[in-house]
Amino acid sequence: MADSIQIVWLRQDLRLADQPAFHHAADTGPVVPVFVLDDAAPGDHAHGGASRWWLHHSLESLGADLARLGSRIVLRRGDAVAELAAIAKETGASAVHALRHYEPWWRAAESNLAQSLPNGCELVLHDGSYLTAPDKIVSGSGKPYRIYTPFSRAVLGQMPPPEPLPAPVKLTAPQSWPASDDLAAWALLPTRLDWAAGFRETWKVGEAAAQVRLEHWAELVETYHDTRNLPGEDGSSRLSPHLHWGELSPATVWHRLAGAGVGRQTYARELIWRDYGASIIVQYPDYPRVPHKPGFAAMHRTGPQAAADFAAWRTGRTGYPIVDAGMRQLWRTGWMHNRVRMIAASFLVKHLLIDWRLGEQFYWDTLVDADYGNNGVNWQWIAGTGVDASQFVRIMAPLLQSEKFDAAGYIRENVPELAHLPDAEIHDPADERRGSYPAKLIGHREARERALAAYRRFKGTSPSR
């Protein structure tokens, strides 16, 4: 029906360029963009504190971009399906356009919404959140891939993605707008304690900022293969939160960075890893909550000392400078260098023998790029419990990792108590040189032997032996 209202349902796709839902809706009739803050559907994976900070600023930025086109965002809080169905009924909309998302609660909501819209209104889903449709990447026998390497080859076989769509130059507004919440009333930002000062210093949020960062990264990407593991270098794209919140489409990134250089090819595999995470949660919707290989919980430490060790890990007080630098960077900025994410996660699971799911939940709350699929896949890889995982007996040595990847400057930036130490000492300071910095929770050799002993006991009692 010509000129009928078109609702655009926004989630983690907060952009105008290469946004198929906006593109197709704008060609059909007046557009009503809607974002519903639905905290109930994800349960324990509702937006964490860091994500809520980013979401506030991303919605604010998109709202300003829409205002320049004579439009706005309708904000609602509650059950997404009920709110969208109500708005569709109120406006007489003929369609709700949305990008597909693969988190289990969004897949359920998409299915329920299709059945809940009033007569004459249809749900129109578009691809655009990933390089491919991750649930459609299957082997020759028609089965989805569980291992990353063949999955990656299959995705590369479908590249390049379609050329990015332009942003709409005009959005026709409806004659009247549905009622909307006030963004500030959602209290997504810190209220009692301003813990986000480092966030504001570190990040610029929104589609325009994402484009600026992409252009900056385009000048550096060819060095990525050599610098990606060096936490003291500006060797990471830092595009992950922009991609997670959909301020950039992965297709836009792919085409901007297209080329045959080794740095570009290495970075392309990181983009494909996003698709892989989505494909895994399609196959195993509870993957970030449930170990694929059960039984490892028998190795986890519990009790007061384990709780104290977990608190020390969270606050960057383990006595291992590279681990503590990462955890403090995470708390200060909402982001952690990828190599250090692995070191810190391995330390929790193997040095401290603490359940990886506690770490997953902490990362979920503190990362601005907290992604359900990627977070679960990465933690199960480290813990040795995943469908495609590192073996548990491969235990990272944080002190050696720190030296190998030249983390001295990174430690000085994030652990100021050690800033006076020379490079030769800062990775593993002697007790008398630590000052106020804590002693190690456990020595590396002792921790390694304890972890391997726990693993041997687990294998000895495992019925799958």
Coordinates of C-alpha atoms in Angstrom, one line a residue:
M1 CA 0.0 0.0 0.0
A2 CA 1.6 3.3 -1.1
D3 CA 2.4 5.8 1.6
S4 CA 1.5 3.5 4.4
I5 CA 3.4 3.8 7.7
Q6 CA 6.6 1.8 7.8
I7 CA 8.1 1.0 11.2
V8 CA 11.8 0.4 11.5
W9 CA 12.6 -1.7 14.5
L10 CA 16.0 -0.8 15.8
R11 CA 18.2 -3.0 18.0
Q12 CA 22.0 -3.3 17.5
D13 CA 21.8 -1.6 14.1
L14 CA 22.0 2.1 15.0
R15 CA 23.0 3.7 11.7
L16 CA 21.5 5.1 8.5
A17 CA 24.1 4.1 5.9
D18 CA 24.0 0.5 4.7
Q19 CA 20.9 -0.1 6.9
P20 CA 18.5 -2.1 4.7
A21 CA 15.5 -1.6 7.1
F22 CA 15.7 2.2 6.7
H23 CA 16.5 1.9 3.0
H24 CA 13.5 -0.2 2.1
A25 CA 11.1 1.6 4.5
A26 CA 12.1 5.0 3.1
D27 CA 11.2 3.8 -0.4
T28 CA 7.7 2.8 0.7
G29 CA 6.1 5.4 2.9
P30 CA 6.4 7.5 6.1
V31 CA 8.9 6.0 8.5
V32 CA 8.6 5.5 12.3
P33 CA 11.9 4.4 13.8
V34 CA 11.3 2.5 17.1
F35 CA 13.7 1.3 19.8
V36 CA 12.4 -0.8 22.7
L37 CA 14.5 -1.3 25.8
D38 CA 13.5 -4.8 26.7
D39 CA 15.5 -6.0 29.7
A40 CA 13.3 -9.0 30.4
A41 CA 13.9 -11.0 27.2
P42 CA 17.7 -11.6 27.6
G43 CA 17.5 -12.5 31.3
D44 CA 21.0 -12.6 32.7
H45 CA 22.3 -11.1 29.4
A46 CA 20.3 -7.9 29.5
H47 CA 22.6 -4.9 28.6
G48 CA 25.4 -4.6 31.2
G49 CA 26.5 -1.3 32.7
A50 CA 29.1 -0.5 30.0
S51 CA 26.7 -1.4 27.2
R52 CA 24.0 0.8 28.6
W53 CA 26.5 3.8 28.6
W54 CA 27.2 3.2 24.9
L55 CA 23.6 2.6 24.1
H56 CA 22.6 6.0 25.6
H57 CA 25.1 7.9 23.5
S58 CA 24.5 5.8 20.3
L59 CA 20.7 6.5 20.5
E60 CA 21.4 10.2 21.2
S61 CA 23.7 10.3 18.1
L62 CA 21.2 8.5 15.8
G63 CA 18.4 10.7 17.1
A64 CA 20.4 13.8 16.1
D65 CA 21.1 12.3 12.6
L66 CA 17.4 11.5 12.2
A67 CA 16.4 15.0 13.3
R68 CA 18.5 16.4 10.4
L69 CA 16.2 14.3 8.1
G70 CA 13.1 15.6 9.8
S71 CA 12.6 12.3 11.7
R72 CA 13.1 11.0 15.3
I73 CA 13.2 7.8 17.3
V74 CA 10.2 6.5 19.3
L75 CA 11.5 5.1 22.5
R76 CA 9.6 2.5 24.5
R77 CA 10.5 0.4 27.5
G78 CA 9.0 -3.0 28.1
D79 CA 8.2 -6.1 26.1
A80 CA 9.5 -5.5 22.6
V81 CA 6.8 -7.6 20.8
A82 CA 3.9 -6.0 22.8
E83 CA 5.2 -2.5 22.2
L84 CA 5.8 -2.9 18.5
A85 CA 2.4 -4.5 18.0
A86 CA 0.8 -1.6 19.8
I87 CA 2.6 1.0 17.8
A88 CA 1.7 -0.9 14.6
K89 CA -2.0 -0.9 15.6
E90 CA -1.9 2.8 16.6
T91 CA -0.3 4.0 13.4
G92 CA -2.0 1.6 11.0
A93 CA 1.5 0.5 9.8
S94 CA 1.6 -2.0 6.9
A95 CA 5.1 -3.3 7.8
V96 CA 7.7 -3.5 10.5
H97 CA 11.2 -3.6 8.9
A98 CA 14.2 -4.9 10.9
L99 CA 17.6 -6.4 10.5
R100 CA 17.9 -10.0 11.6
H101 CA 19.7 -10.7 14.8
Y102 CA 20.8 -14.1 16.1
E103 CA 20.7 -13.9 19.9
P104 CA 18.1 -16.4 21.1
W105 CA 15.8 -13.8 22.6
W106 CA 15.8 -11.8 19.4
R107 CA 15.1 -14.8 17.3
A108 CA 12.2 -15.6 19.6
A109 CA 10.9 -12.0 19.5
E110 CA 11.1 -12.0 15.7
S111 CA 9.0 -15.2 15.5
N112 CA 6.5 -13.9 18.1
L113 CA 6.2 -10.5 16.5
A114 CA 5.4 -12.0 13.1
Q115 CA 2.4 -13.7 14.8
S116 CA 1.4 -10.6 16.9
L117 CA 1.1 -7.8 14.4
P118 CA -2.4 -6.6 13.5
N119 CA -4.0 -7.8 10.3
G120 CA -2.5 -6.0 7.3
C121 CA 0.9 -5.5 8.9
E122 CA 3.8 -7.8 8.1
L123 CA 7.3 -8.3 9.6
V124 CA 10.0 -7.8 6.9
L125 CA 13.4 -9.0 8.0
H126 CA 16.6 -8.0 6.2
D127 CA 20.2 -9.2 6.4
G128 CA 22.9 -6.6 7.3
S129 CA 24.3 -7.3 10.7
Y130 CA 27.0 -9.7 9.5
L131 CA 29.0 -10.4 6.4
T132 CA 26.7 -13.3 5.6
A133 CA 23.6 -14.9 7.0
P134 CA 25.5 -17.0 9.6
D135 CA 22.7 -19.6 9.9
K136 CA 23.0 -20.2 6.1
I137 CA 26.7 -21.1 6.1
V138 CA 26.6 -24.9 5.8
S139 CA 28.8 -27.7 4.5
G140 CA 28.3 -29.7 1.4
S141 CA 26.1 -32.1 3.4
G142 CA 23.9 -29.2 4.5
K143 CA 25.1 -29.2 8.1
P144 CA 26.3 -26.0 9.9
Y145 CA 30.0 -25.7 10.7
R146 CA 31.2 -26.1 14.3
I147 CA 34.9 -25.4 13.6
Y148 CA 36.1 -22.0 12.7
T149 CA 38.6 -22.8 10.0
P150 CA 36.2 -24.5 7.5
F151 CA 33.5 -21.9 8.4
S152 CA 35.9 -19.1 7.6
R153 CA 36.7 -20.7 4.2
A154 CA 33.0 -21.0 3.4
V155 CA 32.5 -17.4 4.2
L156 CA 35.4 -16.3 2.1
G157 CA 33.9 -18.2 -0.7
Q158 CA 30.9 -15.9 -0.6
M159 CA 32.9 -12.7 -0.4
P160 CA 32.8 -9.8 -1.1
P161 CA 29.5 -8.9 0.5
P162 CA 27.1 -6.7 -1.5
E163 CA 28.1 -3.1 -2.0
P164 CA 26.9 -1.0 1.0
L165 CA 23.6 0.9 0.5
P166 CA 23.7 4.7 0.8
A167 CA 22.0 6.5 3.7
P168 CA 18.6 7.8 2.9
V169 CA 18.6 11.5 2.0
K170 CA 15.0 11.9 3.2
L171 CA 12.7 10.2 5.6
T172 CA 9.0 11.1 5.3
A173 CA 7.5 11.7 8.8
P174 CA 4.1 10.4 9.8
Q175 CA 1.3 13.0 10.3
S176 CA 1.4 12.3 14.0
W177 CA 4.0 10.6 16.2
P178 CA 3.4 7.8 18.7
A179 CA 4.2 8.7 22.3
S180 CA 7.8 8.2 23.2
D181 CA 9.9 7.9 26.4
D182 CA 12.6 10.4 27.3
L183 CA 16.0 8.9 26.8
A184 CA 17.3 10.5 30.0
A185 CA 14.5 8.9 32.0
W186 CA 15.9 5.5 31.2
A187 CA 18.9 6.3 33.4
L188 CA 21.3 4.3 31.2
L189 CA 24.2 6.5 32.4
P190 CA 25.9 6.3 35.8
T191 CA 23.9 8.1 38.5
R192 CA 25.5 7.8 42.0
L193 CA 29.1 7.2 41.0
D194 CA 30.6 8.6 37.8
W195 CA 32.5 5.5 36.7
A196 CA 32.4 6.5 33.0
A197 CA 35.0 9.3 33.0
G198 CA 37.5 7.0 31.2
F199 CA 34.8 6.0 28.8
R200 CA 34.3 9.6 27.7
E201 CA 38.0 10.1 27.3
T202 CA 38.4 7.0 25.3
W203 CA 35.4 6.8 23.0
K204 CA 33.4 8.9 20.6
V205 CA 30.1 7.2 19.9
G206 CA 27.8 7.1 16.9
E207 CA 27.8 6.6 13.2
A208 CA 29.9 9.6 12.3
A209 CA 32.5 8.7 14.9
A210 CA 32.6 5.1 13.6
Q211 CA 33.3 6.4 10.1
V212 CA 36.1 8.5 11.4
R213 CA 37.6 5.5 13.3
L214 CA 37.3 3.4 10.1
E215 CA 39.2 5.9 8.1
H216 CA 41.9 6.0 10.8
W217 CA 42.1 2.2 10.8
A218 CA 42.3 2.1 7.0
E219 CA 45.7 3.9 7.3
L220 CA 47.0 1.4 9.9
V221 CA 45.4 -2.0 8.9
E222 CA 48.4 -3.1 6.8
T223 CA 50.4 -3.3 10.0
Y224 CA 47.8 -5.4 11.8
H225 CA 49.4 -8.7 11.3
D226 CA 52.6 -7.5 13.1
T227 CA 51.0 -5.2 15.8
R228 CA 47.8 -6.9 16.8
N229 CA 49.3 -8.8 19.7
L230 CA 51.2 -5.7 21.1
P231 CA 49.0 -4.1 23.8
G232 CA 51.2 -1.1 24.0
E233 CA 50.7 -0.2 20.3
D234 CA 47.7 1.3 18.5
G235 CA 47.5 -1.9 16.6
S236 CA 43.8 -2.8 17.1
S237 CA 41.0 -1.4 15.0
R238 CA 38.9 -0.5 18.1
L239 CA 35.9 -0.9 15.7
S240 CA 34.3 -3.7 17.8
P241 CA 31.8 -1.5 19.7
H242 CA 30.9 0.3 16.5
L243 CA 30.3 -3.0 14.8
H244 CA 28.4 -4.5 17.8
W245 CA 26.0 -1.6 18.0
G246 CA 25.6 -1.5 14.3
E247 CA 27.0 2.0 13.8
L248 CA 29.0 0.5 11.0
S249 CA 28.0 -2.4 8.9
P250 CA 30.6 -5.2 8.4
A251 CA 30.1 -4.8 4.6
T252 CA 31.2 -1.2 4.8
V253 CA 34.3 -2.2 6.7
W254 CA 35.0 -5.0 4.3
H255 CA 34.8 -2.9 1.2
R256 CA 36.8 0.0 2.8
L257 CA 39.6 -2.3 3.7
A258 CA 39.5 -4.5 0.7
G259 CA 43.0 -5.6 -0.6
A260 CA 45.5 -8.4 -0.8
G261 CA 47.9 -7.3 1.9
V262 CA 48.6 -9.6 4.8
G263 CA 47.4 -7.1 7.4
R264 CA 44.0 -6.8 5.6
Q265 CA 43.7 -10.6 5.2
T266 CA 44.4 -11.1 8.9
Y267 CA 41.8 -8.5 9.9
A268 CA 39.3 -10.0 7.5
R269 CA 39.5 -13.2 9.6
E270 CA 38.5 -11.1 12.7
L271 CA 35.4 -9.9 10.9
I272 CA 34.5 -13.5 10.0
W273 CA 34.9 -14.4 13.6
R274 CA 31.9 -12.2 14.4
D275 CA 29.9 -14.3 11.9
Y276 CA 31.2 -17.5 13.5
G277 CA 30.0 -16.4 16.9
A278 CA 26.6 -15.8 15.6
S279 CA 26.5 -19.2 13.8
I280 CA 27.5 -21.0 17.1
I281 CA 24.6 -19.4 19.1
V282 CA 22.2 -20.4 16.4
Q283 CA 23.3 -24.0 16.9
Y284 CA 23.7 -23.7 20.7
P285 CA 21.5 -20.8 21.9
D286 CA 22.7 -21.2 25.6
Y287 CA 26.4 -21.4 24.6
P288 CA 27.5 -18.4 26.7
R289 CA 25.8 -20.1 29.7
V290 CA 26.3 -23.8 29.3
P291 CA 29.6 -25.6 28.7
H292 CA 29.6 -27.6 25.5
K293 CA 31.8 -30.2 27.2
P294 CA 30.2 -30.9 30.6
G295 CA 32.1 -31.9 33.7
F296 CA 34.7 -29.3 33.9
A297 CA 32.8 -27.7 36.8
A298 CA 34.3 -30.4 39.0
M299 CA 37.6 -28.6 38.7
H300 CA 36.3 -25.2 39.8
R301 CA 37.3 -23.8 43.2
T302 CA 34.5 -22.4 45.4
G303 CA 34.4 -21.0 48.9
P304 CA 35.7 -17.8 50.6
Q305 CA 39.2 -17.9 49.2
A306 CA 38.0 -18.5 45.6
A307 CA 35.6 -15.6 46.1
A308 CA 38.5 -13.4 47.3
D309 CA 40.6 -14.4 44.4
F310 CA 37.8 -13.6 42.0
A311 CA 37.4 -10.2 43.5
A312 CA 41.2 -9.6 43.2
W313 CA 41.0 -10.6 39.5
R314 CA 38.0 -8.2 38.8
T315 CA 39.8 -5.3 40.4
G316 CA 43.2 -5.8 38.9
R317 CA 45.0 -6.9 42.1
T318 CA 46.3 -10.4 41.2
G319 CA 50.0 -9.5 41.4
Y320 CA 50.5 -10.3 37.8
P321 CA 51.1 -6.9 36.0
I322 CA 49.9 -7.9 32.6
V323 CA 46.6 -9.4 34.0
D324 CA 46.0 -6.4 36.3
A325 CA 46.8 -3.9 33.5
G326 CA 44.1 -5.5 31.4
M327 CA 41.5 -5.7 34.1
R328 CA 42.1 -2.0 35.0
Q329 CA 42.0 -1.0 31.4
L330 CA 38.6 -2.8 31.1
W331 CA 37.2 -1.0 34.2
R332 CA 38.5 2.4 33.1
T333 CA 37.6 2.3 29.4
G334 CA 35.1 -0.5 28.8
W335 CA 37.5 -2.3 26.5
M336 CA 40.5 -4.5 26.7
H337 CA 43.2 -5.4 24.2
N338 CA 42.4 -8.7 22.6
R339 CA 45.6 -10.5 23.5
V340 CA 45.3 -9.3 27.1
R341 CA 41.6 -10.5 27.2
M342 CA 42.9 -14.0 26.5
I343 CA 45.7 -13.8 29.1
A344 CA 43.3 -12.5 31.8
A345 CA 40.6 -15.0 31.0
S346 CA 43.1 -17.9 31.0
F347 CA 44.5 -16.7 34.3
L348 CA 41.0 -16.8 35.9
V349 CA 40.2 -20.3 34.5
K350 CA 43.5 -22.0 34.9
H351 CA 45.6 -20.2 37.5
L352 CA 42.7 -19.5 39.8
L353 CA 40.5 -22.5 38.7
I354 CA 37.4 -20.3 38.8
D355 CA 34.3 -21.0 36.7
W356 CA 34.6 -19.3 33.3
R357 CA 31.0 -18.3 33.4
L358 CA 31.7 -15.9 36.2
G359 CA 34.3 -14.3 33.9
E360 CA 31.9 -14.2 31.0
Q361 CA 29.3 -12.4 33.1
F362 CA 31.9 -9.9 34.3
Y363 CA 33.1 -9.2 30.8
W364 CA 29.4 -8.9 29.7
D365 CA 28.8 -6.2 32.3
T366 CA 32.0 -4.2 31.7
L367 CA 32.7 -4.4 27.9
V368 CA 31.2 -1.7 25.6
D369 CA 31.4 -4.3 22.9
A370 CA 29.9 -7.2 24.9
D371 CA 28.6 -9.6 22.3
Y372 CA 26.6 -12.7 23.2
G373 CA 28.1 -14.9 20.6
N374 CA 31.7 -13.7 20.7
N375 CA 31.8 -13.6 24.4
G376 CA 30.6 -17.1 24.8
V377 CA 32.8 -18.5 22.0
N378 CA 35.9 -16.8 23.4
W379 CA 35.4 -17.9 27.0
Q380 CA 34.6 -21.5 26.0
W381 CA 37.7 -21.5 23.8
I382 CA 39.9 -20.4 26.7
A383 CA 38.3 -22.8 29.1
G384 CA 38.7 -25.8 26.8
T385 CA 34.9 -26.6 27.0
G386 CA 33.8 -25.4 23.6
V387 CA 33.1 -27.0 20.2
D388 CA 36.3 -25.4 18.9
A389 CA 38.5 -24.8 21.8
S390 CA 42.1 -24.7 23.1
Q391 CA 43.0 -27.7 25.2
F392 CA 42.8 -27.0 28.9
V393 CA 46.3 -28.2 29.4
R394 CA 47.6 -25.3 27.2
I395 CA 48.1 -22.9 30.1
M396 CA 49.3 -19.3 29.2
A397 CA 52.3 -18.1 31.1
P398 CA 51.3 -14.4 31.8
L399 CA 54.8 -13.3 32.7
L400 CA 56.3 -14.7 29.5
Q401 CA 53.4 -13.4 27.4
S402 CA 54.0 -9.9 28.9
E403 CA 57.7 -9.9 27.9
K404 CA 57.0 -11.6 24.5
F405 CA 54.5 -9.0 23.5
D406 CA 56.4 -6.0 24.9
A407 CA 53.7 -4.9 27.4
A408 CA 56.0 -2.6 29.5
G409 CA 54.4 0.6 28.3
Y410 CA 50.9 -0.9 28.6
I411 CA 51.6 -1.8 32.2
R412 CA 52.9 1.6 33.1
E413 CA 49.8 3.2 31.6
N414 CA 47.4 1.0 33.6
V415 CA 49.3 0.0 36.7
P416 CA 50.8 3.3 37.9
E417 CA 52.3 1.8 41.1
L418 CA 54.8 0.1 38.8
A419 CA 55.5 3.0 36.4
H420 CA 58.9 3.7 38.0
L421 CA 60.3 0.2 37.1
P422 CA 62.5 -0.4 34.1
D423 CA 61.4 -2.7 31.3
A424 CA 63.5 -5.6 32.7
E425 CA 61.6 -5.6 36.0
I426 CA 58.1 -4.4 35.3
H427 CA 56.8 -7.7 33.9
D428 CA 57.6 -9.6 37.1
P429 CA 58.7 -7.2 39.9
A430 CA 60.7 -8.6 42.8
D431 CA 58.8 -8.4 46.1
E432 CA 61.0 -5.6 47.5
R433 CA 60.3 -3.5 44.3
R434 CA 56.5 -3.8 44.4
G435 CA 55.7 -1.1 46.9
S436 CA 51.9 -0.9 47.3
Y437 CA 51.4 -3.3 44.4
P438 CA 50.1 -6.7 45.7
A439 CA 52.1 -10.0 45.8
K440 CA 51.0 -12.7 43.4
L441 CA 47.9 -14.6 44.4
I442 CA 49.8 -17.8 43.4
G443 CA 53.1 -18.5 41.7
H444 CA 52.9 -19.5 38.1
R445 CA 54.5 -22.9 38.5
E446 CA 52.4 -23.7 41.5
A447 CA 49.2 -22.6 39.6
R448 CA 50.2 -24.7 36.6
E449 CA 50.8 -27.8 38.6
R450 CA 47.5 -27.3 40.5
A451 CA 45.6 -26.9 37.3
L452 CA 47.1 -29.9 35.7
A453 CA 46.5 -32.0 38.8
A454 CA 42.8 -30.9 38.8
Y455 CA 42.6 -31.8 35.2
R456 CA 44.1 -35.3 35.8
R457 CA 41.6 -35.9 38.6
F458 CA 38.8 -34.8 36.3
K459 CA 39.9 -37.0 33.5
G460 CA 40.4 -39.9 35.9
T461 CA 36.8 -39.7 37.1
S462 CA 35.2 -38.7 33.7
P463 CA 32.9 -41.4 32.3
S464 CA 34.0 -40.3 28.8
R465 CA 37.6 -41.4 29.5

